[in-house]
Short mmCIF file of C-alpha atoms in Angstrom, two decimals:
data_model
loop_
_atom_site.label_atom_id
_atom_site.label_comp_id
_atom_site.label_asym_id
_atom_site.label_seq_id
_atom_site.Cartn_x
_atom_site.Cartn_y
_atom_site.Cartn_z
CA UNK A 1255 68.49 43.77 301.25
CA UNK A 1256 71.57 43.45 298.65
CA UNK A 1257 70.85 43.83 295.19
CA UNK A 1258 72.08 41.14 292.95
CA UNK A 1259 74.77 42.32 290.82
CA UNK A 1260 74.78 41.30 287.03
CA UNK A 1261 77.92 39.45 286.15
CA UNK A 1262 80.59 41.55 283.75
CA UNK A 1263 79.69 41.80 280.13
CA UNK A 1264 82.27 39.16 279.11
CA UNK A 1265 81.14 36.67 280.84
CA UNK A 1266 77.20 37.02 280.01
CA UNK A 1267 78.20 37.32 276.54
CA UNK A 1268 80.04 34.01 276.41
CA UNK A 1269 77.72 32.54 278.42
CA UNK A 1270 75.42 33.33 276.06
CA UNK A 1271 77.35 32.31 272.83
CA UNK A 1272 78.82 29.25 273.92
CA UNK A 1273 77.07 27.01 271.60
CA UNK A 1274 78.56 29.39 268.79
CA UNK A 1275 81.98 29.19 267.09
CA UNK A 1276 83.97 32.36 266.80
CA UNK A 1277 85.16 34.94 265.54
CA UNK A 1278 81.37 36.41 266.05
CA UNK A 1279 79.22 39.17 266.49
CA UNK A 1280 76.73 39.69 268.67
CA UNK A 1281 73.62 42.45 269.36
CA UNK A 1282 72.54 43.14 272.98
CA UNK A 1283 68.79 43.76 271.80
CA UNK A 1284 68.08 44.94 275.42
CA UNK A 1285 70.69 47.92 274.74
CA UNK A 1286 69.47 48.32 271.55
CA UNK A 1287 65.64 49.08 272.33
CA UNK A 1288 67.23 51.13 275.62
CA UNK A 1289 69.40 53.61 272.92
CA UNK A 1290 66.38 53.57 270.66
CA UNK A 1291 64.23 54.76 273.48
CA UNK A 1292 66.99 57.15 274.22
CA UNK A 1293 67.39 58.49 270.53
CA UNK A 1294 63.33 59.51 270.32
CA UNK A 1295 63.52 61.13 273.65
CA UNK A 1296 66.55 63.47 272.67
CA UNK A 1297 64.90 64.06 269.39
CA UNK A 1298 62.01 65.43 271.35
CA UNK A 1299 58.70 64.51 268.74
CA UNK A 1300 60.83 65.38 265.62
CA UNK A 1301 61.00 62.15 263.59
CA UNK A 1302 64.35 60.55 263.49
CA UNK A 1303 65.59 58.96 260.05
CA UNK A 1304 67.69 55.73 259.98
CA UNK A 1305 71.07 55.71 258.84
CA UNK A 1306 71.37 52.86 257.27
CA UNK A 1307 75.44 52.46 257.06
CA UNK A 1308 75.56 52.86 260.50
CA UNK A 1309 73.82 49.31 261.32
CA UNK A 1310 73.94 47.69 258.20
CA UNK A 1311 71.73 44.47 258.84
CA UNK A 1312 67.94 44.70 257.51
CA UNK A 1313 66.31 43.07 260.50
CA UNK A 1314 68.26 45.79 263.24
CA UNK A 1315 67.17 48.32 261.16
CA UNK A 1316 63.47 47.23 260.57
CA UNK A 1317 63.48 46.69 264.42
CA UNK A 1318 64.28 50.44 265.07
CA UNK A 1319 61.93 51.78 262.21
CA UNK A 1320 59.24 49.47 263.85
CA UNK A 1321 59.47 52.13 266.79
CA UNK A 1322 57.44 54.96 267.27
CA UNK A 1323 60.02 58.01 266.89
CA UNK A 1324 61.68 56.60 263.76
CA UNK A 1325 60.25 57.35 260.14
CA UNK A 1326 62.18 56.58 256.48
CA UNK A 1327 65.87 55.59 256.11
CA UNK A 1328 68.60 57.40 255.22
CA UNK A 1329 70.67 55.28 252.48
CA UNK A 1330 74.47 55.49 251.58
CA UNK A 1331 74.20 54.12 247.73
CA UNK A 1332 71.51 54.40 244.87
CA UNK A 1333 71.71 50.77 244.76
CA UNK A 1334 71.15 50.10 248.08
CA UNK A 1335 67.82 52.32 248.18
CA UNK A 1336 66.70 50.63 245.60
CA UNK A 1337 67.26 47.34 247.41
CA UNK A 1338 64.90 48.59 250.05
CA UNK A 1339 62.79 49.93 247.64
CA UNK A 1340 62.19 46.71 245.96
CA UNK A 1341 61.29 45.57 249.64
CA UNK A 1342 58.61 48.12 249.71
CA UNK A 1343 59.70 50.89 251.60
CA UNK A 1344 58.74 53.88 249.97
CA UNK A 1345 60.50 56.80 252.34
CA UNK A 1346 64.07 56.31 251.61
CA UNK A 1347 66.77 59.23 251.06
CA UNK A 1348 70.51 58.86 249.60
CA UNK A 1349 72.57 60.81 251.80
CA UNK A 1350 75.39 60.92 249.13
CA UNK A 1351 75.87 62.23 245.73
CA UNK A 1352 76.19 59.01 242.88
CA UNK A 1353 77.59 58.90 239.83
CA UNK A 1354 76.65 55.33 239.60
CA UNK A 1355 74.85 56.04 236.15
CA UNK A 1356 73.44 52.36 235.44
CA UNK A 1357 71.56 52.50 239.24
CA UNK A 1358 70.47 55.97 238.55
CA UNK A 1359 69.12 55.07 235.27
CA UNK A 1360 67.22 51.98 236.90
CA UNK A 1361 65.94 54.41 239.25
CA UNK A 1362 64.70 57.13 236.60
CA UNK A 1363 63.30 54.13 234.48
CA UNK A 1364 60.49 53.46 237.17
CA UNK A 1365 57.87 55.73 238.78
CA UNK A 1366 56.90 53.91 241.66
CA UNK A 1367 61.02 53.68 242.36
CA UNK A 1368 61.18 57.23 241.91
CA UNK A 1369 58.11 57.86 243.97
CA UNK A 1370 60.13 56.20 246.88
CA UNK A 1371 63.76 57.30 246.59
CA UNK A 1372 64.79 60.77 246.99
CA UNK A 1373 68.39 60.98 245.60
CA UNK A 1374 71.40 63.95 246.86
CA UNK A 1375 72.92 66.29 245.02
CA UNK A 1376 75.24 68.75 246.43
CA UNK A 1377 76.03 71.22 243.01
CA UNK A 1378 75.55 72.72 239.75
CA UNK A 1379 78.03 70.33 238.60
CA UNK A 1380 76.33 67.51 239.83
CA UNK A 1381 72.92 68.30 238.43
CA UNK A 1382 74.78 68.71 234.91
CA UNK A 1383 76.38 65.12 235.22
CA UNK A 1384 73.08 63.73 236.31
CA UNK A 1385 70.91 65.63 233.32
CA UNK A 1386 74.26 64.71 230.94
CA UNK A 1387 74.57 60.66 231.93
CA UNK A 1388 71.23 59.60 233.11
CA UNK A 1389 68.62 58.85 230.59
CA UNK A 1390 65.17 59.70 231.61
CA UNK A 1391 66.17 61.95 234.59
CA UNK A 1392 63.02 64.02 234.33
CA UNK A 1393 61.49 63.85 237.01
CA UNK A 1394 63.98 62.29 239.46
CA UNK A 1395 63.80 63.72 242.92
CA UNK A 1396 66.39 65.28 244.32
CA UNK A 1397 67.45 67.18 247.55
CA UNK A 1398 70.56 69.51 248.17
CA UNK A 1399 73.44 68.41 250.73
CA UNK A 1400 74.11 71.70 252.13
CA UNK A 1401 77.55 72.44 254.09
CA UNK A 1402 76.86 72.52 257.55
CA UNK A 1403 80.37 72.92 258.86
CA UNK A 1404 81.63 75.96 261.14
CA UNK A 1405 83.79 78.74 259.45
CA UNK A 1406 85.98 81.58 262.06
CA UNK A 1407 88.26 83.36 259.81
CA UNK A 1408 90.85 80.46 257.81
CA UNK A 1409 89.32 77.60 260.03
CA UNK A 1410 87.10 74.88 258.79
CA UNK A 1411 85.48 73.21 261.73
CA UNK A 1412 83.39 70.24 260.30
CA UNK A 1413 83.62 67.45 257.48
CA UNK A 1414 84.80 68.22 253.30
CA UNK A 1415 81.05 67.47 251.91
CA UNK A 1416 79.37 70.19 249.75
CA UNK A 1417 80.35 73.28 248.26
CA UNK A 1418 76.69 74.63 248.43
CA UNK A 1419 76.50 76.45 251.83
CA UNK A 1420 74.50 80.25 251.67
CA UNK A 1421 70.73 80.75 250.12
CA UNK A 1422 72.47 82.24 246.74
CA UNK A 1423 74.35 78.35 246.21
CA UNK A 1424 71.30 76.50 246.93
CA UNK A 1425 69.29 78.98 244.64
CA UNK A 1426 71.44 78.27 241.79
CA UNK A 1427 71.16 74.42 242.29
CA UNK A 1428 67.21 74.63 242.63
CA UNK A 1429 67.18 76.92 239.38
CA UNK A 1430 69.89 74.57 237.67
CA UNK A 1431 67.77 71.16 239.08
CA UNK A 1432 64.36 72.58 238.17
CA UNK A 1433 65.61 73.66 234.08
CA UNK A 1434 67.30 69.87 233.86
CA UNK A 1435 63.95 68.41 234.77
CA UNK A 1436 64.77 67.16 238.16
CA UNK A 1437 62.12 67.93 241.29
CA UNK A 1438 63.93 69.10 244.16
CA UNK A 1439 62.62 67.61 247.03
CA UNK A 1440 64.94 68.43 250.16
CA UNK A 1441 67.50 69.60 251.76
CA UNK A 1442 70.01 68.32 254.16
CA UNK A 1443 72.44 69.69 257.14
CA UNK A 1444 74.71 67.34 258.52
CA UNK A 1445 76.71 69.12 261.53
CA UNK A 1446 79.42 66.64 261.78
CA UNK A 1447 81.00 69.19 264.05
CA UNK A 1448 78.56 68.94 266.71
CA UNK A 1449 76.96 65.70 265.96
CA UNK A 1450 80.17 63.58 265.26
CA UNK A 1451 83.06 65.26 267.99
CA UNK A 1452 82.74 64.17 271.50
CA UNK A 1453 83.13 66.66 274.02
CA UNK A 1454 86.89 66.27 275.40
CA UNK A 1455 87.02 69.90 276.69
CA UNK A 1456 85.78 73.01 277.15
CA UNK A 1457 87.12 74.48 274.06
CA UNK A 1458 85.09 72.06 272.30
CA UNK A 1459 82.08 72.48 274.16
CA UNK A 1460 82.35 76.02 273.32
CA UNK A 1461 82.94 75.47 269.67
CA UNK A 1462 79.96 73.53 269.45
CA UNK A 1463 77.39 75.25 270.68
CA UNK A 1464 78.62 78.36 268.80
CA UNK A 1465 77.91 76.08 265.63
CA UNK A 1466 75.01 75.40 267.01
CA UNK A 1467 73.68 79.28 266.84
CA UNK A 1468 75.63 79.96 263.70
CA UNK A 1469 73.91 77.43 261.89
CA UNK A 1470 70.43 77.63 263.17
CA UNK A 1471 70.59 81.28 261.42
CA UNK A 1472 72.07 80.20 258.45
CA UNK A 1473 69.98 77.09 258.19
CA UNK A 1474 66.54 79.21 258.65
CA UNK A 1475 68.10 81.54 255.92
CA UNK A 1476 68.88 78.89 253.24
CA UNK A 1477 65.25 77.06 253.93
CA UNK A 1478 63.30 80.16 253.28
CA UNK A 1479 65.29 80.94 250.19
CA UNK A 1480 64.62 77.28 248.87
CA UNK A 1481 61.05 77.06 249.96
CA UNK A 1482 60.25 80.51 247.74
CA UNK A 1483 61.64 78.17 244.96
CA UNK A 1484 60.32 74.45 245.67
CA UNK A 1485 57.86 72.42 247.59
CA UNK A 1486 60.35 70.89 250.08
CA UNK A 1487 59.39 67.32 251.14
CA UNK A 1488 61.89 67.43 253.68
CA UNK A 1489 64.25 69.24 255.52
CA UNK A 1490 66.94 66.86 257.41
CA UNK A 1491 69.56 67.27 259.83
CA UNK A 1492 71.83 66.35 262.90
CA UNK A 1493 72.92 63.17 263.96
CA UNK A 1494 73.28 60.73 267.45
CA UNK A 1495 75.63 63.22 269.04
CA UNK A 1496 73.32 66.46 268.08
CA UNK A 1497 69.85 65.03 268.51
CA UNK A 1498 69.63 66.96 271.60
CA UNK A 1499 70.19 70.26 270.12
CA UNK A 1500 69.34 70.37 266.50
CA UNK A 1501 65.58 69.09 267.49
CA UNK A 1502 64.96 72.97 268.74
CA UNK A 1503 65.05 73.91 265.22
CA UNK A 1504 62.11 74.79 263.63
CA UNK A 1505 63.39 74.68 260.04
CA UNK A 1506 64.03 70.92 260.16
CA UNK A 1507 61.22 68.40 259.72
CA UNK A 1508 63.30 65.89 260.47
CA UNK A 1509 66.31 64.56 262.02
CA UNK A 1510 68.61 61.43 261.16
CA UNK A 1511 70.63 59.26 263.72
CA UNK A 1512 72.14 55.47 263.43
CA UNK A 1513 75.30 54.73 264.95
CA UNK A 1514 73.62 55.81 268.68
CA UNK A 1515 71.47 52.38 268.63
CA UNK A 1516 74.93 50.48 268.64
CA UNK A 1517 76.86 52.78 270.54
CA UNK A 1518 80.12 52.09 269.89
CA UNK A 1519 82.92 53.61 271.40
CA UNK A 1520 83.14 57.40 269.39
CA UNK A 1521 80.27 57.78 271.59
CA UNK A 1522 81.62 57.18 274.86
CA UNK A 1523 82.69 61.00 275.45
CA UNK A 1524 79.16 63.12 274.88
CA UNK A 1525 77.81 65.05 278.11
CA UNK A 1526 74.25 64.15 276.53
CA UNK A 1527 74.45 60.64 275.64
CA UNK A 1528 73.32 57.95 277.82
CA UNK A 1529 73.77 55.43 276.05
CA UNK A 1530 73.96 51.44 276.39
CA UNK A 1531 77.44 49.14 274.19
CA UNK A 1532 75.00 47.10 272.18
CA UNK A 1533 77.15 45.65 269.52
CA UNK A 1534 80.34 43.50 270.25
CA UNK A 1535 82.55 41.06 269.04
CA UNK A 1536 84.67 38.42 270.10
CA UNK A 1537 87.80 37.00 269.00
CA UNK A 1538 89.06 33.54 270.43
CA UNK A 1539 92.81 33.24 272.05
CA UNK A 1540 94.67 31.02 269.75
CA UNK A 1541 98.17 31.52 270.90
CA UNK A 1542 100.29 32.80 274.10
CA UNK A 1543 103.84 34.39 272.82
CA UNK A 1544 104.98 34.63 276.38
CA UNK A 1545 104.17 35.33 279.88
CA UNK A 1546 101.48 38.19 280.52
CA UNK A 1547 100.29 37.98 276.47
CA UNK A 1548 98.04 36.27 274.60
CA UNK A 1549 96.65 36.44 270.76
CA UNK A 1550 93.70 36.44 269.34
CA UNK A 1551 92.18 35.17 265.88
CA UNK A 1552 91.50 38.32 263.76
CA UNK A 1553 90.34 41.34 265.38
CA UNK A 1554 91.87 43.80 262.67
CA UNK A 1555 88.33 45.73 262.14
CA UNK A 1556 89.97 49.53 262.54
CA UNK A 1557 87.32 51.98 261.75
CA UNK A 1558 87.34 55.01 259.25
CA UNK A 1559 88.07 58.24 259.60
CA UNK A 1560 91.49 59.55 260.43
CA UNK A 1561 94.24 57.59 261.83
CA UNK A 1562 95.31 56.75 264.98
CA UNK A 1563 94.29 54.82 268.31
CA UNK A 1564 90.24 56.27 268.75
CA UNK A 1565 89.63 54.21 265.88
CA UNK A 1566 90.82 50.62 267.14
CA UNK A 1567 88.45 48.13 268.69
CA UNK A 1568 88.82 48.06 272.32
CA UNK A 1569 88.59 44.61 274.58
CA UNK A 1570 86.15 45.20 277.75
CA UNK A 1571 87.78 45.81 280.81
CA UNK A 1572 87.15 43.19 282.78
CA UNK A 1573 89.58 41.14 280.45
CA UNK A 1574 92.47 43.13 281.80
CA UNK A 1575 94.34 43.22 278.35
CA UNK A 1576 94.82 45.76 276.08
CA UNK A 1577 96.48 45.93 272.42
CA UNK A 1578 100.41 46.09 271.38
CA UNK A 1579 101.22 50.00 270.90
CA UNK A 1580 103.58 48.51 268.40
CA UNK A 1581 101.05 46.26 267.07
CA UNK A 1582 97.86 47.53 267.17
CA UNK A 1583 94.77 45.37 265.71
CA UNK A 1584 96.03 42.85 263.17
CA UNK A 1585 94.59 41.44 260.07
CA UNK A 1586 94.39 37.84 260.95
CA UNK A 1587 95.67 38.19 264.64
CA UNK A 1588 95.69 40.83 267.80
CA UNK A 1589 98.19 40.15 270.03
CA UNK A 1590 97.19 41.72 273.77
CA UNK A 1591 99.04 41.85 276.85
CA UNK A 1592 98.26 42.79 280.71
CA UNK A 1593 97.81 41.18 283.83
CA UNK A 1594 94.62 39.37 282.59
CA UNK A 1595 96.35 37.69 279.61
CA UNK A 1596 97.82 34.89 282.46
CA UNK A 1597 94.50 33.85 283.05
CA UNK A 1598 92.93 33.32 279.93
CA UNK A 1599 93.36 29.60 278.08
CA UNK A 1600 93.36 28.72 274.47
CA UNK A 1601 89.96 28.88 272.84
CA UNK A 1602 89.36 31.54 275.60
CA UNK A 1603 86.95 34.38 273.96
CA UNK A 1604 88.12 38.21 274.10
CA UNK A 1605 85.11 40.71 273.96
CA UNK A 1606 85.76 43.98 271.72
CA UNK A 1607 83.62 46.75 271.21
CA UNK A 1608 84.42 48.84 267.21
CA UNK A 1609 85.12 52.75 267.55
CA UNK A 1610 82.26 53.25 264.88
CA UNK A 1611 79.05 51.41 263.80
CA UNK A 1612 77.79 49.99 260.97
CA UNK A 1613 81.62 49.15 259.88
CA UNK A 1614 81.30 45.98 262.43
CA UNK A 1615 79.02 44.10 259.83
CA UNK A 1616 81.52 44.19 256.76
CA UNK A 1617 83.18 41.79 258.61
CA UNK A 1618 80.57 39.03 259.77
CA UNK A 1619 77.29 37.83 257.87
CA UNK A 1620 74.99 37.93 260.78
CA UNK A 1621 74.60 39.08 264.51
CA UNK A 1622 73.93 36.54 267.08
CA UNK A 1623 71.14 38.21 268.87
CA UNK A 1624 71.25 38.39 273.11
CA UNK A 1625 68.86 39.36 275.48
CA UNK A 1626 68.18 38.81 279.31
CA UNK A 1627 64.43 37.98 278.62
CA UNK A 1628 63.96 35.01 280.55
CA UNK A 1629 68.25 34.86 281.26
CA UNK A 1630 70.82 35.86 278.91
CA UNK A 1631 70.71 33.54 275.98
CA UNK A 1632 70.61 34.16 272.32
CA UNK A 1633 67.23 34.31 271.11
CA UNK A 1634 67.76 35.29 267.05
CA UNK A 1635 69.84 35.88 264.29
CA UNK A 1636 69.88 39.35 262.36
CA UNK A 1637 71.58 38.89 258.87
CA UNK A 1638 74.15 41.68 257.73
CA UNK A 1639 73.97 43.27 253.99
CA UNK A 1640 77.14 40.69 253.49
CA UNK A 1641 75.31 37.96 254.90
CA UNK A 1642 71.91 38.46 252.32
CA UNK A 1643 74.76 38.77 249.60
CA UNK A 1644 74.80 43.17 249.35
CA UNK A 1645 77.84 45.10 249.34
CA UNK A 1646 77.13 48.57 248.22
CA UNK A 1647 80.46 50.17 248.77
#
């Protein structure tokens, strides 16, 4: 007996869409529930927070907390917590430090906002400029971004985030939050360096799981020191790529992942990832500048981070094209070549996955929602933050 195989991506997507103009996005829920499934088992019974900014789109993310395995969100901006807030979540954390005064005000002003929203800090400085700008900040809670990053001699292995990294820094920020009025309420350890680098060799294999053991001991260290001084709510860290390795920590109640339910192409390279391409786009071919090229309407959606050619969307395979080296992903068109471009006809739709996540949903207002259940078809529409009207930076 043979077993039938599916047709390529491309072609179930457009099947799928064809009622639907593009440029558009689309969700392959059936991936999506697969990498949520995924996510809870790497995170082994430790709750897994929602980053928001890595999906971006109120019904994806409500889908995922909906799951068992998933518990609060993890917010980018003040406002945007308070957006959720309003919506009547009441387990939300700002991963970033704000100095948007008028949101943090509006925040301090109400106690059943406070009671929901858990804001960062990541200094003494930036307790002063909260206790200096924000009126009423008595009683905001707060929790400590504390620098996770890898240091061997001059080298800094990890992201630029907070200064605060032994228990003496994040003794002086409880001391300096508690005499401003603010209750600290967490702390947070984001490992970018293991959680955020795929593994493209051993060198970097070996690099991360020394962070791994350097930071477990510092990260037991600075907990103990902070829980002498406050009555930690919380104690978050990891992301998709270290699920599978920070969950052995006992000092963390809790881990955070996002951009692992849309896996996107930063997440191709991980040795423990198995994970399904559930977001997409598609750009339609609009002109043909010669033989062996075509171009497509926009397409220009180059992720963060720093430069070069990891960060550029990438058409599936099966279309046999790939971008211009000279070129690269243009604003309002992508011009592609290879020996698929011959076969493709005006009007023709190119499938692209992003390098990153939530980025993807700046640039449309909703996701056009695909699933097999019953043959591929689209069964829903998920709005984006753009599409209800948000843009929080």
């Amino acid at each position: 007996m043979h077993r039938r195989l599916s047709p390529p991506v491309a072609a179930r997507l457009s099947a799928a869409t064809a009622d639907l103009h593009g440029p558009l996005a689309v969700v392959d829920l059936d991936a999506f529930d697969a990498n949520a499934a995924t996510l809870v088992d790497l995170a082994a019974g430790v709750p897994i927070r929602i980053a928001t900014k890595s999906l971006r789109s109120r019904p994806l993310i409500e889908r995922a907390l909906g799951r068992g395995g998933f518990e609060g969100l993890m917010c980018y901006a003040v406002r945007e917590a308070l957006w959720w807030a309003r919506d009547g979540h009441d387990n939300l954390l700002v991963a970033y430090p704000s100095v948007d005064v008028p949101a943090l005000a509006e925040l301090a002003a109400d106690p059943a906002l406070t009671r929901a929203v858990v804001v960062m800090v990541d200094s003494v400085e930036h307790v002063d400029f909260i206790a200096r700008e924000v009126p009423g900040h008595e009683g905001l809670r707060v929790a400590i971004d504390v620098d996770a990053s890898l240091r061997v001699g001059p080298a800094h292995m990890g992201v630029r985030r907070s200064p605060t990294r032994t228990p003496a820094d994040v003794e002086a920020v409880i001391r300096r939050a508690q005499e401003r009025g603010l209750v600290v309420a967490g702390l947070m350890f984001y490992d970018a360096q293991i959680a955020g680098l795929p593994d493209s060799s051993p060198v970097v294999r070996r690099m991360k799981k020394a962070s791994d053991a350097e930071l477990r001991t510092r990260r037991a260290e600075v907990v103990a020191a902070a829980r002498a001084l406050a009555d930690l709510e919380l104690v978050n860290g990891g992301g998709t790529g270290s699920l599978h390795v920070t969950h052995h920590d006992p000092s963390l109640t809790e881990l955070a992942a996002g951009s692992g339910l849309f896996a996107p192409t930063l997440f191709d390279g991980y040795d423990a990832l198995s994970l399904r391409p559930a977001a997409y786009f598609a750009a339609p071919v609009v002109r043909r500048p010669g033989a062996g090229m075509v171009t497509a309407y926009g397409g220009g959606y180059v992720a963060s981070g720093p430069p070069g050619w990891s960060r550029v969307p990438s058409p599936l395979p099966e279309h046999e094209v790939a971008l211009l080296r000279r070129e690269g992903a243009g604003e309002v068109q992508t011009p592609l070549e290879g020996p698929g471009a011959d076969r493709l006809s005006l009007g023709d739709r190119i499938w692209f996955r992003h390098a990153k996540a939530g980025e993807l949903a700046e640039r449309f207002t909703e996701f056009a929602l695909v699933s097999s259940d019953g043959g591929d078809r689209v069964v829903g529409r998920a709005a984006t933050y753009r599409g209800e009207g948000q843009c929080f930076g």
